[in-house]
Amino acid sequence: QVTLRESGPALVKPTQTLTLTCTFSGFSLSTSGMCVSWIRQPPGKALEWLALIDWDDDKYYSTSLKTRLTISKDTSKNQVVLTMTNMDPVDTATYYCARIRFMLGAMDVWGQGTTVTVSS
Amino acid sequence: EIVLTQSPGTLSLSPGERATLSCRASQSVSSSYLAWYQQKPGQAPRLLIYGASSRATGIPDRFSGSGSGTDFTLTISRLEPEDFAVYYCQQYGSSPPVDFGQGTRLEIK
């Protein structure tokens, strides 16, 4: 069974750096074709894709946020970490991680999401 | 960057009716990499359709996807009460590799 779980702080202050961890099981990110992506959703708004890391350690970022984002993986721990610098109240959202299988081109398993509020 | 535009923004229908949701891309999308998701309040999105027309595991056959190039459609043949939710399309493969549409809210009339 494939599962993903997001973890990180529920509250961060403006200008701080957010670090989120996605811990997964049931697959290996060293297997060809496997990817993990981060997506966020502000309250009442649409999904916004943030970043993706693939089995070959290639990394891709949202055009609008790429200067603030870093994605990395620890294959031995089955974890993917996303950092976002210079947090602002507009970054308040639920943050999801999801598995992408390259052959599907789709996010077939999602974590339950973690809510992050940016406030002083 | 590919922009996905979904229409309508809100669709009001009754159970038993047919729903047709549209996703239009600003550039051609590989049909292999167009997906649809369903999201209910307080829940993570759920994959419905991948490859434009393939149903994900466990998805009822009243859900179907079609289209190619820049125009894609999600059809729900006969609405059940549990189908009222928000639906998103998503493309994979361009650079940056992932984009979502802004969503269509399917509400009970």
mmCIF file with all atom_site columns, N, CA and C in Angstrom, chain A residues 35 39 41 45-47 49 52 60-61 63 96 100 102 104-108 110-111, chain B residues 1 32-33 35 37 39 43-45 47 50-51 88 90 92 96-98 100-102:
data_model
loop_
_atom_site.group_PDB
_atom_site.id
_atom_site.type_symbol
_atom_site.label_atom_id
_atom_site.label_alt_id
_atom_site.label_comp_id
_atom_site.label_asym_id
_atom_site.label_entity_id
_atom_site.label_seq_id
_atom_site.pdbx_PDB_ins_code
_atom_site.Cartn_x
_atom_site.Cartn_y
_atom_site.Cartn_z
_atom_site.occupancy
_atom_site.B_iso_or_equiv
_atom_site.pdbx_formal_charge
_atom_site.auth_seq_id
_atom_site.auth_comp_id
_atom_site.auth_asym_id
_atom_site.auth_atom_id
_atom_site.pdbx_PDB_model_num
ATOM 1   N N  . CYS A 1 35  ? 8.277   9.771  -9.076  1.00 0.00 ? 35  CYS A N  1
ATOM 2   C CA . CYS A 1 35  ? 8.492   11.173 -8.759  1.00 0.00 ? 35  CYS A CA 1
ATOM 3   C C  . CYS A 1 35  ? 7.634   11.519 -7.536  1.00 0.00 ? 35  CYS A C  1
ATOM 4   N N  . ILE A 1 39  ? 2.314   20.293 -3.828  1.00 0.00 ? 39  ILE A N  1
ATOM 5   C CA . ILE A 1 39  ? 1.207   21.119 -4.335  1.00 0.00 ? 39  ILE A CA 1
ATOM 6   C C  . ILE A 1 39  ? 0.625   21.853 -3.127  1.00 0.00 ? 39  ILE A C  1
ATOM 7   N N  . GLN A 1 41  ? -2.673  24.621 -1.650  1.00 0.00 ? 41  GLN A N  1
ATOM 8   C CA . GLN A 1 41  ? -4.015  25.111 -1.907  1.00 0.00 ? 41  GLN A CA 1
ATOM 9   C C  . GLN A 1 41  ? -4.384  26.134 -0.843  1.00 0.00 ? 41  GLN A C  1
ATOM 10  N N  . LYS A 1 45  ? -9.264  28.277 -2.531  1.00 0.00 ? 45  LYS A N  1
ATOM 11  C CA . LYS A 1 45  ? -8.711  28.535 -3.866  1.00 0.00 ? 45  LYS A CA 1
ATOM 12  C C  . LYS A 1 45  ? -8.286  27.236 -4.546  1.00 0.00 ? 45  LYS A C  1
ATOM 13  N N  . ALA A 1 46  ? -7.725  27.388 -5.748  1.00 0.00 ? 46  ALA A N  1
ATOM 14  C CA . ALA A 1 46  ? -7.388  26.237 -6.569  1.00 0.00 ? 46  ALA A CA 1
ATOM 15  C C  . ALA A 1 46  ? -6.055  25.616 -6.146  1.00 0.00 ? 46  ALA A C  1
ATOM 16  N N  . LEU A 1 47  ? -5.808  24.440 -6.672  1.00 0.00 ? 47  LEU A N  1
ATOM 17  C CA . LEU A 1 47  ? -4.525  23.775 -6.479  1.00 0.00 ? 47  LEU A CA 1
ATOM 18  C C  . LEU A 1 47  ? -3.429  24.527 -7.221  1.00 0.00 ? 47  LEU A C  1
ATOM 19  N N  . TRP A 1 49  ? 0.648   23.896 -8.239  1.00 0.00 ? 49  TRP A N  1
ATOM 20  C CA . TRP A 1 49  ? 1.806   23.023 -8.229  1.00 0.00 ? 49  TRP A CA 1
ATOM 21  C C  . TRP A 1 49  ? 3.048   23.814 -7.819  1.00 0.00 ? 49  TRP A C  1
ATOM 22  N N  . LEU A 1 52  ? 8.778   19.385 -8.060  1.00 0.00 ? 52  LEU A N  1
ATOM 23  C CA . LEU A 1 52  ? 8.806   17.945 -8.339  1.00 0.00 ? 52  LEU A CA 1
ATOM 24  C C  . LEU A 1 52  ? 10.240  17.463 -8.317  1.00 0.00 ? 52  LEU A C  1
ATOM 25  N N  . TYR A 1 60  ? 12.360  20.166 -10.512 1.00 0.00 ? 60  TYR A N  1
ATOM 26  C CA . TYR A 1 60  ? 11.605  21.124 -11.310 1.00 0.00 ? 60  TYR A CA 1
ATOM 27  C C  . TYR A 1 60  ? 10.791  21.994 -10.365 1.00 0.00 ? 60  TYR A C  1
ATOM 28  N N  . TYR A 1 61  ? 10.664  23.271 -10.732 1.00 0.00 ? 61  TYR A N  1
ATOM 29  C CA . TYR A 1 61  ? 9.987   24.227 -9.850  1.00 0.00 ? 61  TYR A CA 1
ATOM 30  C C  . TYR A 1 61  ? 8.972   25.067 -10.615 1.00 0.00 ? 61  TYR A C  1
ATOM 31  N N  . THR A 1 63  ? 7.431   28.232 -12.007 1.00 0.00 ? 63  THR A N  1
ATOM 32  C CA . THR A 1 63  ? 8.110   29.413 -12.540 1.00 0.00 ? 63  THR A CA 1
ATOM 33  C C  . THR A 1 63  ? 8.018   30.589 -11.581 1.00 0.00 ? 63  THR A C  1
ATOM 34  N N  . TYR A 1 96  ? 0.298   19.803 0.126   1.00 0.00 ? 96  TYR A N  1
ATOM 35  C CA . TYR A 1 96  ? 0.194   18.374 -0.138  1.00 0.00 ? 96  TYR A CA 1
ATOM 36  C C  . TYR A 1 96  ? 1.460   17.863 -0.818  1.00 0.00 ? 96  TYR A C  1
ATOM 37  N N  . ILE A 1 100 ? 3.936   10.924 -8.282  1.00 0.00 ? 100 ILE A N  1
ATOM 38  C CA . ILE A 1 100 ? 3.665   10.919 -9.709  1.00 0.00 ? 100 ILE A CA 1
ATOM 39  C C  . ILE A 1 100 ? 4.400   9.726  -10.297 1.00 0.00 ? 100 ILE A C  1
ATOM 40  N N  . PHE A 1 102 ? 5.727   8.474  -13.756 1.00 0.00 ? 102 PHE A N  1
ATOM 41  C CA . PHE A 1 102 ? 5.999   9.065  -15.057 1.00 0.00 ? 102 PHE A CA 1
ATOM 42  C C  . PHE A 1 102 ? 5.122   8.454  -16.140 1.00 0.00 ? 102 PHE A C  1
ATOM 43  N N  . LEU A 1 104 ? 2.136   7.464  -15.943 1.00 0.00 ? 104 LEU A N  1
ATOM 44  C CA . LEU A 1 104 ? 0.778   7.994  -15.876 1.00 0.00 ? 104 LEU A CA 1
ATOM 45  C C  . LEU A 1 104 ? 0.743   9.491  -16.141 1.00 0.00 ? 104 LEU A C  1
ATOM 46  N N  . GLY A 1 105 ? 1.835   10.173 -15.768 1.00 0.00 ? 105 GLY A N  1
ATOM 47  C CA . GLY A 1 105 ? 1.832   11.628 -15.852 1.00 0.00 ? 105 GLY A CA 1
ATOM 48  C C  . GLY A 1 105 ? 0.811   12.246 -14.916 1.00 0.00 ? 105 GLY A C  1
ATOM 49  N N  . ALA A 1 106 ? 0.476   11.530 -13.852 1.00 0.00 ? 106 ALA A N  1
ATOM 50  C CA . ALA A 1 106 ? -0.572  11.989 -12.946 1.00 0.00 ? 106 ALA A CA 1
ATOM 51  C C  . ALA A 1 106 ? -0.211  11.617 -11.516 1.00 0.00 ? 106 ALA A C  1
ATOM 52  N N  . MET A 1 107 ? -0.842  12.337 -10.577 1.00 0.00 ? 107 MET A N  1
ATOM 53  C CA . MET A 1 107 ? -0.590  12.140 -9.153  1.00 0.00 ? 107 MET A CA 1
ATOM 54  C C  . MET A 1 107 ? -1.571  11.101 -8.638  1.00 0.00 ? 107 MET A C  1
ATOM 55  N N  . ASP A 1 108 ? -1.110  9.870  -8.524  1.00 0.00 ? 108 ASP A N  1
ATOM 56  C CA . ASP A 1 108 ? -2.051  8.797  -8.227  1.00 0.00 ? 108 ASP A CA 1
ATOM 57  C C  . ASP A 1 108 ? -2.272  8.565  -6.739  1.00 0.00 ? 108 ASP A C  1
ATOM 58  N N  . TRP A 1 110 ? -1.997  10.741 -2.912  1.00 0.00 ? 110 TRP A N  1
ATOM 59  C CA . TRP A 1 110 ? -1.771  12.012 -2.246  1.00 0.00 ? 110 TRP A CA 1
ATOM 60  C C  . TRP A 1 110 ? -1.669  11.797 -0.731  1.00 0.00 ? 110 TRP A C  1
ATOM 61  N N  . GLY A 1 111 ? -0.911  12.685 -0.093  1.00 0.00 ? 111 GLY A N  1
ATOM 62  C CA . GLY A 1 111 ? -0.977  12.753 1.356   1.00 0.00 ? 111 GLY A CA 1
ATOM 63  C C  . GLY A 1 111 ? -2.241  13.488 1.766   1.00 0.00 ? 111 GLY A C  1
ATOM 64  N N  . GLU B 2 1   ? 5.030   28.120 -20.582 1.00 0.00 ? 1   GLU B N  1
ATOM 65  C CA . GLU B 2 1   ? 4.165   27.530 -19.580 1.00 0.00 ? 1   GLU B CA 1
ATOM 66  C C  . GLU B 2 1   ? 2.755   27.379 -20.144 1.00 0.00 ? 1   GLU B C  1
ATOM 67  N N  . SER B 2 32  ? -1.270  11.735 -23.519 1.00 0.00 ? 32  SER B N  1
ATOM 68  C CA . SER B 2 32  ? -0.786  10.794 -22.515 1.00 0.00 ? 32  SER B CA 1
ATOM 69  C C  . SER B 2 32  ? -0.700  11.423 -21.141 1.00 0.00 ? 32  SER B C  1
ATOM 70  N N  . TYR B 2 33  ? -0.699  12.737 -21.095 1.00 0.00 ? 33  TYR B N  1
ATOM 71  C CA . TYR B 2 33  ? -0.404  13.422 -19.847 1.00 0.00 ? 33  TYR B CA 1
ATOM 72  C C  . TYR B 2 33  ? -1.448  14.467 -19.472 1.00 0.00 ? 33  TYR B C  1
ATOM 73  N N  . ALA B 2 35  ? -4.740  14.764 -16.992 1.00 0.00 ? 35  ALA B N  1
ATOM 74  C CA . ALA B 2 35  ? -5.407  14.060 -15.901 1.00 0.00 ? 35  ALA B CA 1
ATOM 75  C C  . ALA B 2 35  ? -6.538  14.903 -15.321 1.00 0.00 ? 35  ALA B C  1
ATOM 76  N N  . TYR B 2 37  ? -8.944  15.301 -11.618 1.00 0.00 ? 37  TYR B N  1
ATOM 77  C CA . TYR B 2 37  ? -9.041  15.001 -10.197 1.00 0.00 ? 37  TYR B CA 1
ATOM 78  C C  . TYR B 2 37  ? -10.381 15.489 -9.663  1.00 0.00 ? 37  TYR B C  1
ATOM 79  N N  . GLN B 2 39  ? -12.072 16.720 -5.959  1.00 0.00 ? 39  GLN B N  1
ATOM 80  C CA . GLN B 2 39  ? -11.765 17.120 -4.598  1.00 0.00 ? 39  GLN B CA 1
ATOM 81  C C  . GLN B 2 39  ? -13.033 17.480 -3.851  1.00 0.00 ? 39  GLN B C  1
ATOM 82  N N  . GLN B 2 43  ? -10.791 17.312 1.940   1.00 0.00 ? 43  GLN B N  1
ATOM 83  C CA . GLN B 2 43  ? -10.078 16.123 1.498   1.00 0.00 ? 43  GLN B CA 1
ATOM 84  C C  . GLN B 2 43  ? -9.015  16.465 0.465   1.00 0.00 ? 43  GLN B C  1
ATOM 85  N N  . ALA B 2 44  ? -8.038  15.582 0.351   1.00 0.00 ? 44  ALA B N  1
ATOM 86  C CA . ALA B 2 44  ? -7.062  15.709 -0.728  1.00 0.00 ? 44  ALA B CA 1
ATOM 87  C C  . ALA B 2 44  ? -7.723  15.353 -2.059  1.00 0.00 ? 44  ALA B C  1
ATOM 88  N N  . PRO B 2 45  ? -7.195  15.873 -3.150  1.00 0.00 ? 45  PRO B N  1
ATOM 89  C CA . PRO B 2 45  ? -7.723  15.476 -4.461  1.00 0.00 ? 45  PRO B CA 1
ATOM 90  C C  . PRO B 2 45  ? -7.555  13.977 -4.680  1.00 0.00 ? 45  PRO B C  1
ATOM 91  N N  . LEU B 2 47  ? -7.346  11.124 -7.879  1.00 0.00 ? 47  LEU B N  1
ATOM 92  C CA . LEU B 2 47  ? -7.167  10.940 -9.319  1.00 0.00 ? 47  LEU B CA 1
ATOM 93  C C  . LEU B 2 47  ? -8.344  10.168 -9.897  1.00 0.00 ? 47  LEU B C  1
ATOM 94  N N  . TYR B 2 50  ? -6.447  9.534  -16.092 1.00 0.00 ? 50  TYR B N  1
ATOM 95  C CA . TYR B 2 50  ? -5.113  9.872  -16.556 1.00 0.00 ? 50  TYR B CA 1
ATOM 96  C C  . TYR B 2 50  ? -5.016  9.510  -18.035 1.00 0.00 ? 50  TYR B C  1
ATOM 97  N N  . GLY B 2 51  ? -3.999  10.042 -18.699 1.00 0.00 ? 51  GLY B N  1
ATOM 98  C CA . GLY B 2 51  ? -3.876  9.766  -20.131 1.00 0.00 ? 51  GLY B CA 1
ATOM 99  C C  . GLY B 2 51  ? -5.097  10.205 -20.915 1.00 0.00 ? 51  GLY B C  1
ATOM 100 N N  . TYR B 2 88  ? -10.586 19.235 -11.096 1.00 0.00 ? 88  TYR B N  1
ATOM 101 C CA . TYR B 2 88  ? -9.419  19.913 -11.669 1.00 0.00 ? 88  TYR B CA 1
ATOM 102 C C  . TYR B 2 88  ? -8.835  19.077 -12.804 1.00 0.00 ? 88  TYR B C  1
ATOM 103 N N  . GLN B 2 90  ? -5.220  18.657 -15.112 1.00 0.00 ? 90  GLN B N  1
ATOM 104 C CA . GLN B 2 90  ? -3.781  18.834 -14.871 1.00 0.00 ? 90  GLN B CA 1
ATOM 105 C C  . GLN B 2 90  ? -3.022  18.274 -16.061 1.00 0.00 ? 90  GLN B C  1
ATOM 106 N N  . TYR B 2 92  ? 0.946   17.287 -17.625 1.00 0.00 ? 92  TYR B N  1
ATOM 107 C CA . TYR B 2 92  ? 2.298   16.916 -17.217 1.00 0.00 ? 92  TYR B CA 1
ATOM 108 C C  . TYR B 2 92  ? 3.146   16.816 -18.466 1.00 0.00 ? 92  TYR B C  1
ATOM 109 N N  . PRO B 2 96  ? 7.388   24.503 -17.094 1.00 0.00 ? 96  PRO B N  1
ATOM 110 C CA . PRO B 2 96  ? 7.516   23.531 -16.010 1.00 0.00 ? 96  PRO B CA 1
ATOM 111 C C  . PRO B 2 96  ? 6.587   22.340 -16.217 1.00 0.00 ? 96  PRO B C  1
ATOM 112 N N  . PRO B 2 97  ? 6.869   21.237 -15.566 1.00 0.00 ? 97  PRO B N  1
ATOM 113 C CA . PRO B 2 97  ? 6.226   19.985 -15.973 1.00 0.00 ? 97  PRO B CA 1
ATOM 114 C C  . PRO B 2 97  ? 4.794   19.788 -15.518 1.00 0.00 ? 97  PRO B C  1
ATOM 115 N N  . VAL B 2 98  ? 4.295   20.594 -14.596 1.00 0.00 ? 98  VAL B N  1
ATOM 116 C CA . VAL B 2 98  ? 2.951   20.369 -14.093 1.00 0.00 ? 98  VAL B CA 1
ATOM 117 C C  . VAL B 2 98  ? 2.173   21.679 -14.064 1.00 0.00 ? 98  VAL B C  1
ATOM 118 N N  . PHE B 2 100 ? -2.098  22.991 -13.238 1.00 0.00 ? 100 PHE B N  1
ATOM 119 C CA . PHE B 2 100 ? -3.491  22.672 -12.928 1.00 0.00 ? 100 PHE B CA 1
ATOM 120 C C  . PHE B 2 100 ? -4.397  23.734 -13.537 1.00 0.00 ? 100 PHE B C  1
ATOM 121 N N  . GLY B 2 101 ? -5.617  23.322 -13.879 1.00 0.00 ? 101 GLY B N  1
ATOM 122 C CA . GLY B 2 101 ? -6.649  24.288 -14.185 1.00 0.00 ? 101 GLY B CA 1
ATOM 123 C C  . GLY B 2 101 ? -7.172  24.905 -12.901 1.00 0.00 ? 101 GLY B C  1
ATOM 124 N N  . GLN B 2 102 ? -8.052  25.884 -13.047 1.00 0.00 ? 102 GLN B N  1
ATOM 125 C CA . GLN B 2 102 ? -8.534  26.608 -11.876 1.00 0.00 ? 102 GLN B CA 1
ATOM 126 C C  . GLN B 2 102 ? -9.714  25.912 -11.207 1.00 0.00 ? 102 GLN B C  1
#
